[in-house]
């Protein structure tokens, strides 16, 4: 099987894998999926993701289709480098292989400019036209006219707060802090029309390529707020040369006044996803973010 054959007959890939007709090398694929590098007969490689068997849990309906739709939607802007979707099937996804490289200041500056361009491409509404996922969790992409603040509270904060409380990751006091943020979200400013966002842009989803470019992978793409992508990018220590990325972004599309004070608000979404997925390990991070939001716009009223 060569790349041309694979593009023409994508449904044949599972059969070739089952019968070991393609050289397969396991690689890192994140928390949700198993991943491998597939080397084809013509020397080309593709990156393949499959849903691992976990106590009989089937792949969620639309899981790989959602990622493929998001990748194509982001790639269509012609801005940030995004791998091309080669195969999108219910049970697997295969993308063009990106040869890893080292981050450089020049690549970071280019990434900042390109990210601004991708965001500027915009979206018809908040949400998307496809079923949403973030990690292994469903994400409500029902198209919504906004305003952003009400949509963000309703679709991006409250669902993961409920999951986190139901799973025991957050207690009463932590939940009350987040509920204060939700109740006051209209006070924090920053409402903008929907941007075209990656949606899960923590630093691990930026792949630095051997071509001296930053590539976006593993999106939870939708129409959202551009500050959310940038705030997520600063989580967990941030990527190399974050200052260069932000400076180049600001030169191309300056952020609205007060954006720095809203960083913890935008980070709260992904942190709540982490408590919903991984439990109380991220409880303190959620608490700090909620307190920071409220401290920047008045006092928190819950002790803890």
PDB file of C-alpha atoms in Angstrom:
ATOM      1  CA  UNK A   1       0.000   0.000   0.000  1.00  0.00           C
ATOM      2  CA  UNK A   2       1.394   3.381  -1.025  1.00  0.00           C
ATOM      3  CA  UNK A   3       0.036   6.846  -0.253  1.00  0.00           C
ATOM      4  CA  UNK A   4      -1.854   7.180  -3.528  1.00  0.00           C
ATOM      5  CA  UNK A   5      -3.593   3.842  -2.956  1.00  0.00           C
ATOM      6  CA  UNK A   6      -4.425   4.800   0.633  1.00  0.00           C
ATOM      7  CA  UNK A   7      -5.965   8.086  -0.457  1.00  0.00           C
ATOM      8  CA  UNK A   8      -8.039   6.277  -3.089  1.00  0.00           C
ATOM      9  CA  UNK A   9      -9.070   3.402  -0.775  1.00  0.00           C
ATOM     10  CA  UNK A  10      -9.074   4.703   2.813  1.00  0.00           C
ATOM     11  CA  UNK A  11     -11.512   2.027   4.002  1.00  0.00           C
ATOM     12  CA  UNK A  12      -8.883  -0.635   3.272  1.00  0.00           C
ATOM     13  CA  UNK A  13      -6.500   0.596   5.972  1.00  0.00           C
ATOM     14  CA  UNK A  14      -7.971  -1.457   8.874  1.00  0.00           C
ATOM     15  CA  UNK A  15      -7.634  -4.654   6.827  1.00  0.00           C
ATOM     16  CA  UNK A  16      -3.996  -3.962   6.005  1.00  0.00           C
ATOM     17  CA  UNK A  17      -3.316  -3.268   9.681  1.00  0.00           C
ATOM     18  CA  UNK A  18      -5.102  -6.408  10.821  1.00  0.00           C
ATOM     19  CA  UNK A  19      -3.016  -8.544   8.478  1.00  0.00           C
ATOM     20  CA  UNK A  20       0.193  -6.658   9.329  1.00  0.00           C
ATOM     21  CA  UNK A  21       0.716  -5.527   5.752  1.00  0.00           C
ATOM     22  CA  UNK A  22       2.020  -2.127   6.908  1.00  0.00           C
ATOM     23  CA  UNK A  23       5.007  -1.449   9.147  1.00  0.00           C
ATOM     24  CA  UNK A  24       3.605  -0.009  12.377  1.00  0.00           C
ATOM     25  CA  UNK A  25       5.657   1.742  15.059  1.00  0.00           C
ATOM     26  CA  UNK A  26       3.956   2.861  18.299  1.00  0.00           C
ATOM     27  CA  UNK A  27       4.327   6.574  19.145  1.00  0.00           C
ATOM     28  CA  UNK A  28       2.934   8.905  21.772  1.00  0.00           C
ATOM     29  CA  UNK A  29      -0.723   9.654  21.090  1.00  0.00           C
ATOM     30  CA  UNK A  30      -2.080  11.442  24.146  1.00  0.00           C
ATOM     31  CA  UNK A  31      -4.393  10.246  26.898  1.00  0.00           C
ATOM     32  CA  UNK A  32      -7.385   9.019  24.894  1.00  0.00           C
ATOM     33  CA  UNK A  33      -5.999   7.086  21.940  1.00  0.00           C
ATOM     34  CA  UNK A  34      -3.352   4.624  20.868  1.00  0.00           C
ATOM     35  CA  UNK A  35      -1.109   6.042  18.163  1.00  0.00           C
ATOM     36  CA  UNK A  36       1.397   4.716  15.676  1.00  0.00           C
ATOM     37  CA  UNK A  37       3.531   5.683  12.717  1.00  0.00           C
ATOM     38  CA  UNK A  38       2.617   3.712   9.615  1.00  0.00           C
ATOM     39  CA  UNK A  39       5.346   3.408   6.990  1.00  0.00           C
ATOM     40  CA  UNK A  40       3.938   2.742   3.517  1.00  0.00           C
ATOM     41  CA  UNK A  41       5.538   0.904   0.601  1.00  0.00           C
ATOM     42  CA  UNK A  42       6.546   4.141  -1.127  1.00  0.00           C
ATOM     43  CA  UNK A  43       8.384   5.408   1.968  1.00  0.00           C
ATOM     44  CA  UNK A  44       5.688   7.844   3.056  1.00  0.00           C
ATOM     45  CA  UNK A  45       4.524   7.780   6.655  1.00  0.00           C
ATOM     46  CA  UNK A  46       1.181   8.607   8.216  1.00  0.00           C
ATOM     47  CA  UNK A  47       0.178   9.118  11.824  1.00  0.00           C
ATOM     48  CA  UNK A  48      -2.672   6.818  12.871  1.00  0.00           C
ATOM     49  CA  UNK A  49      -4.906   7.052  15.943  1.00  0.00           C
ATOM     50  CA  UNK A  50      -7.155   4.257  17.151  1.00  0.00           C
ATOM     51  CA  UNK A  51      -9.452   3.838  20.132  1.00  0.00           C
ATOM     52  CA  UNK A  52      -7.887   1.316  22.531  1.00  0.00           C
ATOM     53  CA  UNK A  53      -9.943  -1.475  24.007  1.00  0.00           C
ATOM     54  CA  UNK A  54     -10.677  -0.506  27.603  1.00  0.00           C
ATOM     55  CA  UNK A  55     -12.956  -2.868  29.469  1.00  0.00           C
ATOM     56  CA  UNK A  56     -15.154  -3.157  26.421  1.00  0.00           C
ATOM     57  CA  UNK A  57     -15.734   0.592  26.030  1.00  0.00           C
ATOM     58  CA  UNK A  58     -16.593   1.246  22.381  1.00  0.00           C
ATOM     59  CA  UNK A  59     -15.314   4.299  20.539  1.00  0.00           C
ATOM     60  CA  UNK A  60     -17.809   7.146  21.106  1.00  0.00           C
ATOM     61  CA  UNK A  61     -19.989   7.753  18.070  1.00  0.00           C
ATOM     62  CA  UNK A  62     -18.554  10.524  15.941  1.00  0.00           C
ATOM     63  CA  UNK A  63     -15.279  10.717  17.900  1.00  0.00           C
ATOM     64  CA  UNK A  64     -12.834  10.538  14.986  1.00  0.00           C
ATOM     65  CA  UNK A  65     -15.227  12.308  12.615  1.00  0.00           C
ATOM     66  CA  UNK A  66     -15.251  15.301  14.960  1.00  0.00           C
ATOM     67  CA  UNK A  67     -11.461  15.517  15.024  1.00  0.00           C
ATOM     68  CA  UNK A  68     -11.263  15.165  11.243  1.00  0.00           C
ATOM     69  CA  UNK A  69     -13.866  17.907  10.759  1.00  0.00           C
ATOM     70  CA  UNK A  70     -11.982  20.200  13.098  1.00  0.00           C
ATOM     71  CA  UNK A  71      -8.634  19.586  11.421  1.00  0.00           C
ATOM     72  CA  UNK A  72     -10.086  20.284   7.974  1.00  0.00           C
ATOM     73  CA  UNK A  73     -11.831  23.428   9.218  1.00  0.00           C
ATOM     74  CA  UNK A  74      -8.654  24.833  10.742  1.00  0.00           C
ATOM     75  CA  UNK A  75      -6.517  23.782   7.761  1.00  0.00           C
ATOM     76  CA  UNK A  76      -8.925  25.497   5.356  1.00  0.00           C
ATOM     77  CA  UNK A  77      -7.800  28.893   6.660  1.00  0.00           C
ATOM     78  CA  UNK A  78      -4.366  28.430   5.059  1.00  0.00           C
ATOM     79  CA  UNK A  79      -2.711  29.929   8.130  1.00  0.00           C
ATOM     80  CA  UNK A  80      -1.294  27.695  10.884  1.00  0.00           C
ATOM     81  CA  UNK A  81       0.199  24.385   9.761  1.00  0.00           C
ATOM     82  CA  UNK A  82      -2.347  21.585  10.307  1.00  0.00           C
ATOM     83  CA  UNK A  83      -1.786  17.975   9.172  1.00  0.00           C
ATOM     84  CA  UNK A  84      -3.931  16.818   6.268  1.00  0.00           C
ATOM     85  CA  UNK A  85      -6.535  14.152   7.013  1.00  0.00           C
ATOM     86  CA  UNK A  86      -5.701  11.057   4.929  1.00  0.00           C
ATOM     87  CA  UNK A  87      -8.197   8.576   6.408  1.00  0.00           C
ATOM     88  CA  UNK A  88     -11.204   9.259   8.643  1.00  0.00           C
ATOM     89  CA  UNK A  89     -13.145   6.154   9.628  1.00  0.00           C
ATOM     90  CA  UNK A  90     -15.371   5.465  12.653  1.00  0.00           C
ATOM     91  CA  UNK A  91     -12.614   3.388  14.272  1.00  0.00           C
ATOM     92  CA  UNK A  92      -9.466   5.299  13.290  1.00  0.00           C
ATOM     93  CA  UNK A  93      -7.942   8.477  11.950  1.00  0.00           C
ATOM     94  CA  UNK A  94      -4.799   8.798   9.807  1.00  0.00           C
ATOM     95  CA  UNK A  95      -2.989  12.061   9.111  1.00  0.00           C
ATOM     96  CA  UNK A  96       0.057  13.181   7.193  1.00  0.00           C
ATOM     97  CA  UNK A  97       3.154  12.498   9.259  1.00  0.00           C
ATOM     98  CA  UNK A  98       4.896  15.572  10.693  1.00  0.00           C
ATOM     99  CA  UNK A  99       8.592  15.023  11.321  1.00  0.00           C
ATOM    100  CA  UNK A 100       9.369  16.403  14.789  1.00  0.00           C
ATOM    101  CA  UNK A 101      11.926  19.162  15.169  1.00  0.00           C
ATOM    102  CA  UNK A 102      13.109  21.691  17.729  1.00  0.00           C
ATOM    103  CA  UNK A 103      11.295  24.923  18.633  1.00  0.00           C
ATOM    104  CA  UNK A 104      12.990  28.103  17.478  1.00  0.00           C
ATOM    105  CA  UNK A 105      12.295  31.807  18.053  1.00  0.00           C
ATOM    106  CA  UNK A 106      11.524  32.238  14.362  1.00  0.00           C
ATOM    107  CA  UNK A 107       9.022  29.376  14.335  1.00  0.00           C
ATOM    108  CA  UNK A 108       7.383  30.805  17.460  1.00  0.00           C
ATOM    109  CA  UNK A 109       6.973  34.236  15.875  1.00  0.00           C
ATOM    110  CA  UNK A 110       5.556  32.716  12.718  1.00  0.00           C
ATOM    111  CA  UNK A 111       3.157  30.654  14.816  1.00  0.00           C
ATOM    112  CA  UNK A 112       1.922  33.781  16.604  1.00  0.00           C
ATOM    113  CA  UNK A 113       1.205  35.507  13.291  1.00  0.00           C
ATOM    114  CA  UNK A 114      -0.475  32.438  11.827  1.00  0.00           C
ATOM    115  CA  UNK A 115      -2.586  31.842  14.929  1.00  0.00           C
ATOM    116  CA  UNK A 116      -3.917  35.381  14.682  1.00  0.00           C
ATOM    117  CA  UNK A 117      -4.812  34.699  11.050  1.00  0.00           C
ATOM    118  CA  UNK A 118      -6.598  31.468  11.923  1.00  0.00           C
ATOM    119  CA  UNK A 119      -8.642  33.195  14.607  1.00  0.00           C
ATOM    120  CA  UNK A 120      -9.532  36.022  12.216  1.00  0.00           C
ATOM    121  CA  UNK A 121     -11.084  33.486   9.818  1.00  0.00           C
ATOM    122  CA  UNK A 122     -13.998  33.426  12.242  1.00  0.00           C
ATOM    123  CA  UNK A 123     -17.017  31.163  12.584  1.00  0.00           C
ATOM    124  CA  UNK A 124     -20.718  31.456  11.849  1.00  0.00           C
ATOM    125  CA  UNK A 125     -21.622  30.956  15.516  1.00  0.00           C
ATOM    126  CA  UNK A 126     -20.229  29.763  18.804  1.00  0.00           C
ATOM    127  CA  UNK A 127     -19.993  25.974  18.680  1.00  0.00           C
ATOM    128  CA  UNK A 128     -19.788  23.996  15.449  1.00  0.00           C
ATOM    129  CA  UNK A 129     -21.732  21.955  12.926  1.00  0.00           C
ATOM    130  CA  UNK A 130     -20.300  18.657  14.204  1.00  0.00           C
ATOM    131  CA  UNK A 131     -20.515  16.681  17.423  1.00  0.00           C
ATOM    132  CA  UNK A 132     -17.914  17.911  19.867  1.00  0.00           C
ATOM    133  CA  UNK A 133     -15.338  16.153  22.027  1.00  0.00           C
ATOM    134  CA  UNK A 134     -12.529  17.379  24.231  1.00  0.00           C
ATOM    135  CA  UNK A 135     -10.237  14.524  25.106  1.00  0.00           C
ATOM    136  CA  UNK A 136     -12.552  11.573  25.602  1.00  0.00           C
ATOM    137  CA  UNK A 137     -15.402  13.722  26.923  1.00  0.00           C
ATOM    138  CA  UNK A 138     -18.345  14.987  24.881  1.00  0.00           C
ATOM    139  CA  UNK A 139     -18.486  18.748  24.335  1.00  0.00           C
ATOM    140  CA  UNK A 140     -21.700  20.528  23.400  1.00  0.00           C
ATOM    141  CA  UNK A 141     -21.143  22.208  20.033  1.00  0.00           C
ATOM    142  CA  UNK A 142     -24.757  23.250  19.462  1.00  0.00           C
ATOM    143  CA  UNK A 143     -24.461  26.449  17.373  1.00  0.00           C
ATOM    144  CA  UNK A 144     -25.226  29.467  19.530  1.00  0.00           C
ATOM    145  CA  UNK A 145     -25.426  33.169  18.654  1.00  0.00           C
ATOM    146  CA  UNK A 146     -24.061  34.152  22.063  1.00  0.00           C
ATOM    147  CA  UNK A 147     -23.101  36.511  23.576  1.00  0.00           C
ATOM    148  CA  UNK A 148     -19.819  34.752  24.241  1.00  0.00           C
ATOM    149  CA  UNK A 149     -19.934  35.091  28.030  1.00  0.00           C
ATOM    150  CA  UNK A 150     -23.338  33.407  28.390  1.00  0.00           C
ATOM    151  CA  UNK A 151     -22.406  30.681  25.899  1.00  0.00           C
ATOM    152  CA  UNK A 152     -19.076  30.016  27.637  1.00  0.00           C
ATOM    153  CA  UNK A 153     -20.762  29.634  31.013  1.00  0.00           C
ATOM    154  CA  UNK A 154     -23.532  27.419  29.668  1.00  0.00           C
ATOM    155  CA  UNK A 155     -21.575  25.195  27.244  1.00  0.00           C
ATOM    156  CA  UNK A 156     -17.975  25.231  28.506  1.00  0.00           C
ATOM    157  CA  UNK A 157     -17.982  25.725  32.290  1.00  0.00           C
ATOM    158  CA  UNK A 158     -21.152  24.282  33.829  1.00  0.00           C
ATOM    159  CA  UNK A 159     -21.118  20.855  32.097  1.00  0.00           C
ATOM    160  CA  UNK A 160     -17.583  20.063  33.342  1.00  0.00           C
ATOM    161  CA  UNK A 161     -18.271  21.538  36.763  1.00  0.00           C
ATOM    162  CA  UNK A 162     -21.191  19.108  37.104  1.00  0.00           C
ATOM    163  CA  UNK A 163     -19.081  16.174  35.935  1.00  0.00           C
ATOM    164  CA  UNK A 164     -16.310  17.132  38.336  1.00  0.00           C
ATOM    165  CA  UNK A 165     -18.671  17.386  41.299  1.00  0.00           C
ATOM    166  CA  UNK A 166     -20.494  14.170  40.405  1.00  0.00           C
ATOM    167  CA  UNK A 167     -17.157  12.353  40.126  1.00  0.00           C
ATOM    168  CA  UNK A 168     -15.959  13.633  43.501  1.00  0.00           C
ATOM    169  CA  UNK A 169     -13.087  15.698  42.072  1.00  0.00           C
ATOM    170  CA  UNK A 170     -14.539  18.978  43.364  1.00  0.00           C
ATOM    171  CA  UNK A 171     -16.293  19.593  46.664  1.00  0.00           C
ATOM    172  CA  UNK A 172     -18.931  22.068  47.767  1.00  0.00           C
ATOM    173  CA  UNK A 173     -16.565  24.985  48.366  1.00  0.00           C
ATOM    174  CA  UNK A 174     -14.753  24.605  45.008  1.00  0.00           C
ATOM    175  CA  UNK A 175     -18.062  24.286  43.184  1.00  0.00           C
ATOM    176  CA  UNK A 176     -19.362  27.431  44.883  1.00  0.00           C
ATOM    177  CA  UNK A 177     -16.334  29.394  43.659  1.00  0.00           C
ATOM    178  CA  UNK A 178     -16.900  28.324  40.059  1.00  0.00           C
ATOM    179  CA  UNK A 179     -20.611  29.065  40.400  1.00  0.00           C
ATOM    180  CA  UNK A 180     -19.717  32.610  41.475  1.00  0.00           C
ATOM    181  CA  UNK A 181     -17.643  32.979  38.314  1.00  0.00           C
ATOM    182  CA  UNK A 182     -20.570  31.734  36.235  1.00  0.00           C
ATOM    183  CA  UNK A 183     -23.043  34.055  37.972  1.00  0.00           C
ATOM    184  CA  UNK A 184     -20.825  37.083  37.368  1.00  0.00           C
ATOM    185  CA  UNK A 185     -19.368  36.192  33.983  1.00  0.00           C
ATOM    186  CA  UNK A 186     -21.110  39.076  32.236  1.00  0.00           C
ATOM    187  CA  UNK A 187     -19.123  41.528  34.383  1.00  0.00           C
ATOM    188  CA  UNK A 188     -15.716  40.424  33.159  1.00  0.00           C
ATOM    189  CA  UNK A 189     -15.898  41.906  29.653  1.00  0.00           C
ATOM    190  CA  UNK A 190     -14.155  40.656  26.554  1.00  0.00           C
ATOM    191  CA  UNK A 191     -17.221  39.654  24.535  1.00  0.00           C
ATOM    192  CA  UNK A 192     -16.276  39.249  20.865  1.00  0.00           C
ATOM    193  CA  UNK A 193     -17.761  37.603  17.774  1.00  0.00           C
ATOM    194  CA  UNK A 194     -16.793  33.918  17.389  1.00  0.00           C
ATOM    195  CA  UNK A 195     -13.241  33.216  16.267  1.00  0.00           C
ATOM    196  CA  UNK A 196     -12.054  29.997  14.647  1.00  0.00           C
ATOM    197  CA  UNK A 197     -10.327  28.311  17.596  1.00  0.00           C
ATOM    198  CA  UNK A 198      -8.428  25.090  18.219  1.00  0.00           C
ATOM    199  CA  UNK A 199     -10.265  24.656  21.509  1.00  0.00           C
ATOM    200  CA  UNK A 200      -7.748  22.430  23.344  1.00  0.00           C
ATOM    201  CA  UNK A 201      -4.575  24.421  22.801  1.00  0.00           C
ATOM    202  CA  UNK A 202      -2.464  23.381  25.757  1.00  0.00           C
ATOM    203  CA  UNK A 203       1.258  23.260  24.852  1.00  0.00           C
ATOM    204  CA  UNK A 204       1.211  19.501  24.207  1.00  0.00           C
ATOM    205  CA  UNK A 205      -1.024  20.070  21.190  1.00  0.00           C
ATOM    206  CA  UNK A 206       1.569  22.228  19.447  1.00  0.00           C
ATOM    207  CA  UNK A 207       3.982  20.031  17.484  1.00  0.00           C
ATOM    208  CA  UNK A 208       7.272  21.681  16.531  1.00  0.00           C
ATOM    209  CA  UNK A 209       8.219  20.331  13.121  1.00  0.00           C
ATOM    210  CA  UNK A 210      11.534  19.720  11.407  1.00  0.00           C
ATOM    211  CA  UNK A 211      10.354  22.266   8.812  1.00  0.00           C
ATOM    212  CA  UNK A 212      10.734  25.006  11.464  1.00  0.00           C
ATOM    213  CA  UNK A 213       6.985  25.458  11.832  1.00  0.00           C
ATOM    214  CA  UNK A 214       4.568  24.907  14.698  1.00  0.00           C
ATOM    215  CA  UNK A 215       1.793  22.442  13.795  1.00  0.00           C
ATOM    216  CA  UNK A 216      -1.605  22.183  15.488  1.00  0.00           C
ATOM    217  CA  UNK A 217      -2.807  18.706  16.435  1.00  0.00           C
ATOM    218  CA  UNK A 218      -5.635  17.133  18.478  1.00  0.00           C
ATOM    219  CA  UNK A 219      -8.125  19.992  18.165  1.00  0.00           C
ATOM    220  CA  UNK A 220     -11.517  20.397  19.797  1.00  0.00           C
ATOM    221  CA  UNK A 221     -12.201  23.009  17.113  1.00  0.00           C
ATOM    222  CA  UNK A 222     -15.235  25.282  17.207  1.00  0.00           C
ATOM    223  CA  UNK A 223     -16.328  28.871  17.072  1.00  0.00           C
ATOM    224  CA  UNK A 224     -15.158  30.344  20.363  1.00  0.00           C
ATOM    225  CA  UNK A 225     -13.136  33.160  21.884  1.00  0.00           C
ATOM    226  CA  UNK A 226      -9.584  33.689  20.682  1.00  0.00           C
ATOM    227  CA  UNK A 227      -8.463  34.510  24.238  1.00  0.00           C
ATOM    228  CA  UNK A 228      -9.357  30.935  25.229  1.00  0.00           C
ATOM    229  CA  UNK A 229      -6.775  29.465  22.853  1.00  0.00           C
ATOM    230  CA  UNK A 230      -4.121  31.882  24.074  1.00  0.00           C
ATOM    231  CA  UNK A 231      -4.929  31.299  27.742  1.00  0.00           C
ATOM    232  CA  UNK A 232      -4.788  27.523  27.294  1.00  0.00           C
ATOM    233  CA  UNK A 233      -1.445  27.884  25.543  1.00  0.00           C
ATOM    234  CA  UNK A 234      -0.019  29.411  28.737  1.00  0.00           C
ATOM    235  CA  UNK A 235      -1.065  26.450  30.935  1.00  0.00           C
ATOM    236  CA  UNK A 236       1.301  23.837  32.388  1.00  0.00           C
ATOM    237  CA  UNK A 237       4.391  25.989  31.923  1.00  0.00           C
ATOM    238  CA  UNK A 238       3.562  27.153  28.405  1.00  0.00           C
ATOM    239  CA  UNK A 239       5.436  26.299  25.177  1.00  0.00           C
ATOM    240  CA  UNK A 240       8.977  27.400  24.388  1.00  0.00           C
ATOM    241  CA  UNK A 241       9.235  31.052  23.315  1.00  0.00           C
ATOM    242  CA  UNK A 242       5.732  31.929  24.522  1.00  0.00           C
ATOM    243  CA  UNK A 243       6.768  35.587  24.752  1.00  0.00           C
ATOM    244  CA  UNK A 244       7.671  35.549  21.031  1.00  0.00           C
ATOM    245  CA  UNK A 245       4.359  33.885  20.144  1.00  0.00           C
ATOM    246  CA  UNK A 246       2.339  36.461  22.068  1.00  0.00           C
ATOM    247  CA  UNK A 247       4.291  39.453  20.762  1.00  0.00           C
ATOM    248  CA  UNK A 248       3.823  38.354  17.149  1.00  0.00           C
ATOM    249  CA  UNK A 249       0.123  37.668  17.772  1.00  0.00           C
ATOM    250  CA  UNK A 250      -0.382  41.117  19.295  1.00  0.00           C
ATOM    251  CA  UNK A 251       1.371  42.785  16.378  1.00  0.00           C
ATOM    252  CA  UNK A 252      -1.050  41.158  13.948  1.00  0.00           C
ATOM    253  CA  UNK A 253      -4.290  41.340  15.933  1.00  0.00           C
ATOM    254  CA  UNK A 254      -4.088  43.158  19.290  1.00  0.00           C
ATOM    255  CA  UNK A 255      -6.149  41.691  22.106  1.00  0.00           C
ATOM    256  CA  UNK A 256      -8.915  43.689  23.788  1.00  0.00           C
ATOM    257  CA  UNK A 257      -8.263  45.711  26.917  1.00  0.00           C
ATOM    258  CA  UNK A 258      -8.280  43.625  30.081  1.00  0.00           C
ATOM    259  CA  UNK A 259      -7.258  40.386  28.408  1.00  0.00           C
ATOM    260  CA  UNK A 260      -4.612  39.612  31.030  1.00  0.00           C
ATOM    261  CA  UNK A 261      -7.176  39.668  33.838  1.00  0.00           C
ATOM    262  CA  UNK A 262      -9.353  37.240  31.853  1.00  0.00           C
ATOM    263  CA  UNK A 263      -6.633  34.598  31.386  1.00  0.00           C
ATOM    264  CA  UNK A 264      -7.735  32.519  34.417  1.00  0.00           C
ATOM    265  CA  UNK A 265     -11.357  32.730  33.274  1.00  0.00           C
ATOM    266  CA  UNK A 266     -10.485  31.223  29.915  1.00  0.00           C
ATOM    267  CA  UNK A 267      -8.197  28.627  31.526  1.00  0.00           C
ATOM    268  CA  UNK A 268     -10.993  27.508  33.823  1.00  0.00           C
ATOM    269  CA  UNK A 269     -12.664  25.555  31.021  1.00  0.00           C
ATOM    270  CA  UNK A 270      -9.714  23.245  30.366  1.00  0.00           C
ATOM    271  CA  UNK A 271      -8.949  22.908  34.079  1.00  0.00           C
ATOM    272  CA  UNK A 272     -12.532  21.747  34.724  1.00  0.00           C
ATOM    273  CA  UNK A 273     -12.152  19.270  31.870  1.00  0.00           C
ATOM    274  CA  UNK A 274      -9.081  17.958  33.699  1.00  0.00           C
ATOM    275  CA  UNK A 275     -10.932  17.499  36.995  1.00  0.00           C
ATOM    276  CA  UNK A 276     -13.738  15.767  35.094  1.00  0.00           C
ATOM    277  CA  UNK A 277     -11.282  13.437  33.360  1.00  0.00           C
ATOM    278  CA  UNK A 278      -8.491  12.937  35.888  1.00  0.00           C
ATOM    279  CA  UNK A 279     -10.009  13.702  39.273  1.00  0.00           C
ATOM    280  CA  UNK A 280      -8.897  15.697  42.289  1.00  0.00           C
ATOM    281  CA  UNK A 281      -5.293  16.053  41.083  1.00  0.00           C
ATOM    282  CA  UNK A 282      -6.383  19.293  39.398  1.00  0.00           C
ATOM    283  CA  UNK A 283      -8.656  20.521  42.216  1.00  0.00           C
ATOM    284  CA  UNK A 284      -6.199  23.131  43.465  1.00  0.00           C
ATOM    285  CA  UNK A 285      -5.641  24.451  39.939  1.00  0.00           C
ATOM    286  CA  UNK A 286      -9.396  24.965  39.492  1.00  0.00           C
ATOM    287  CA  UNK A 287      -9.599  26.708  42.858  1.00  0.00           C
ATOM    288  CA  UNK A 288      -6.681  29.025  42.060  1.00  0.00           C
ATOM    289  CA  UNK A 289      -8.125  29.934  38.658  1.00  0.00           C
ATOM    290  CA  UNK A 290     -11.589  30.690  40.049  1.00  0.00           C
ATOM    291  CA  UNK A 291     -10.140  32.778  42.874  1.00  0.00           C
ATOM    292  CA  UNK A 292      -7.947  34.672  40.402  1.00  0.00           C
ATOM    293  CA  UNK A 293     -10.968  35.501  38.234  1.00  0.00           C
ATOM    294  CA  UNK A 294     -12.921  36.794  41.207  1.00  0.00           C
ATOM    295  CA  UNK A 295      -9.953  38.615  42.731  1.00  0.00           C
ATOM    296  CA  UNK A 296      -9.462  40.476  39.488  1.00  0.00           C
ATOM    297  CA  UNK A 297     -13.089  41.620  39.487  1.00  0.00           C
ATOM    298  CA  UNK A 298     -14.002  41.798  43.188  1.00  0.00           C
ATOM    299  CA  UNK A 299     -13.660  39.511  46.192  1.00  0.00           C
ATOM    300  CA  UNK A 300     -14.460  35.819  46.336  1.00  0.00           C
ATOM    301  CA  UNK A 301     -16.974  35.016  49.087  1.00  0.00           C
ATOM    302  CA  UNK A 302     -16.105  31.354  49.724  1.00  0.00           C
ATOM    303  CA  UNK A 303     -13.291  30.420  52.083  1.00  0.00           C
ATOM    304  CA  UNK A 304     -11.126  27.391  51.591  1.00  0.00           C
TER     305      UNK A 304
END
